[in-house]
Amino acid sequence: MLLGKLLKAREITVVGFLFILFILVGAVNPVFLNMENIILTLKGSVMYVFLAIGMTFVIFTKDIDVSVGAILGMCAAVAATMLRSNKSLFQIIIVTLMIGAIAGLINGIGITKLKIPAIVMTLGTMGILRGLMFVYTGGRWVENLPDYFKNASQAELFEKINIFVLFTLITVVLIQLYLSKGKKGKYFAAIGDNIDGAVLIGIPVSGIRIAAFVISGICSAIAGLVYVSQVGFVANVAGSGTEMTAIAACVLGGVSLNGGIGSVVGAALGAVIMNSINTALVFLKVPAYWNNTISGILLITIVVADAMIHTYLSEKARKERLSSKSMKIGEPLNTDRREING
């Protein structure tokens, strides 16, 4: 009974996996367990956590967004050029977030109003943004950024807590509360769980799905700002492949691709694991060109496991419903028999 409850709490499983990962890699290379490396791993996870947060909203509604990496790259390029032009930080943040929101809005409208499949629409957006980014930057890297922005990612509160990590933690907690306790927050999971039922009870399905993509775009824009601050320059391929990491992080954290199941906390933990795996490969001296292969294998494994778990839980729920109905049907029959025997 207790084991069943623990298995249902996917976040606990994810934390356990993270613990085992650190122990195994630390056994091979003890430096991996140094507090300094753990802190660096958490800092490096911030970008992926924000991508996973946005992706969670989309997957909750049973959609998918593969344009998040391209949105990240475009927003990072715009932010970097504005920084180099000495624009105010307020302007940079507003413009960057607007680009992310507009990209998400276009995705949402295309999917809900034009009935374009999510994978096709977001693939198209990804291609368009990649092309625009190349034209915007002239195919060159954006470098020589102001030190104040590059140093922002190293800022600490009370000389102990990294500002980016703290901001990310607060964001995850607030969004988790919104999705689990807020009336409108529950709409996202309700749509993914049963879209027809959501329509019947009056949930504005199209509006919520569009909102999910807008939120995903904004989160990608924030990830782009984090990228600029942490890396210190913007390559012309910035963000490539991060969409796969974001999806894998969500599924690893218990967000079902079938929609309606999961949590932002789980997705955030999944993002930390994905970044930890990349860091672990460095400490294990695995050549960098294996990273994508290993990530791909991991993604397939996670998706297959997710499908098996979903099938098992669905079958178990079906059997419980049938058993409950059988008991209700059997009760009056037993009463009738007692009355006859009497």
PDB file of C-alpha atoms in Angstrom, residues 23-32 283-284:
ATOM      1  CA  ILE A  23      26.280   8.466  -6.243  1.00  0.00           C
ATOM      2  CA  LEU A  24      27.211   6.348  -9.289  1.00  0.00           C
ATOM      3  CA  VAL A  25      29.073   9.118 -11.101  1.00  0.00           C
ATOM      4  CA  GLY A  26      30.673  10.227  -7.829  1.00  0.00           C
ATOM      5  CA  ALA A  27      31.995   6.697  -7.323  1.00  0.00           C
ATOM      6  CA  VAL A  28      33.841   6.974 -10.643  1.00  0.00           C
ATOM      7  CA  ASN A  29      34.889  10.606 -10.211  1.00  0.00           C
ATOM      8  CA  PRO A  30      34.558  11.950  -6.625  1.00  0.00           C
ATOM      9  CA  VAL A  31      34.916  15.542  -7.854  1.00  0.00           C
ATOM     10  CA  PHE A  32      31.359  15.248  -9.203  1.00  0.00           C
ATOM     11  CA  PHE A 283      33.074  13.910 -15.603  1.00  0.00           C
ATOM     12  CA  LEU A 284      32.943  10.401 -17.064  1.00  0.00           C
TER      13      LEU A 284
END
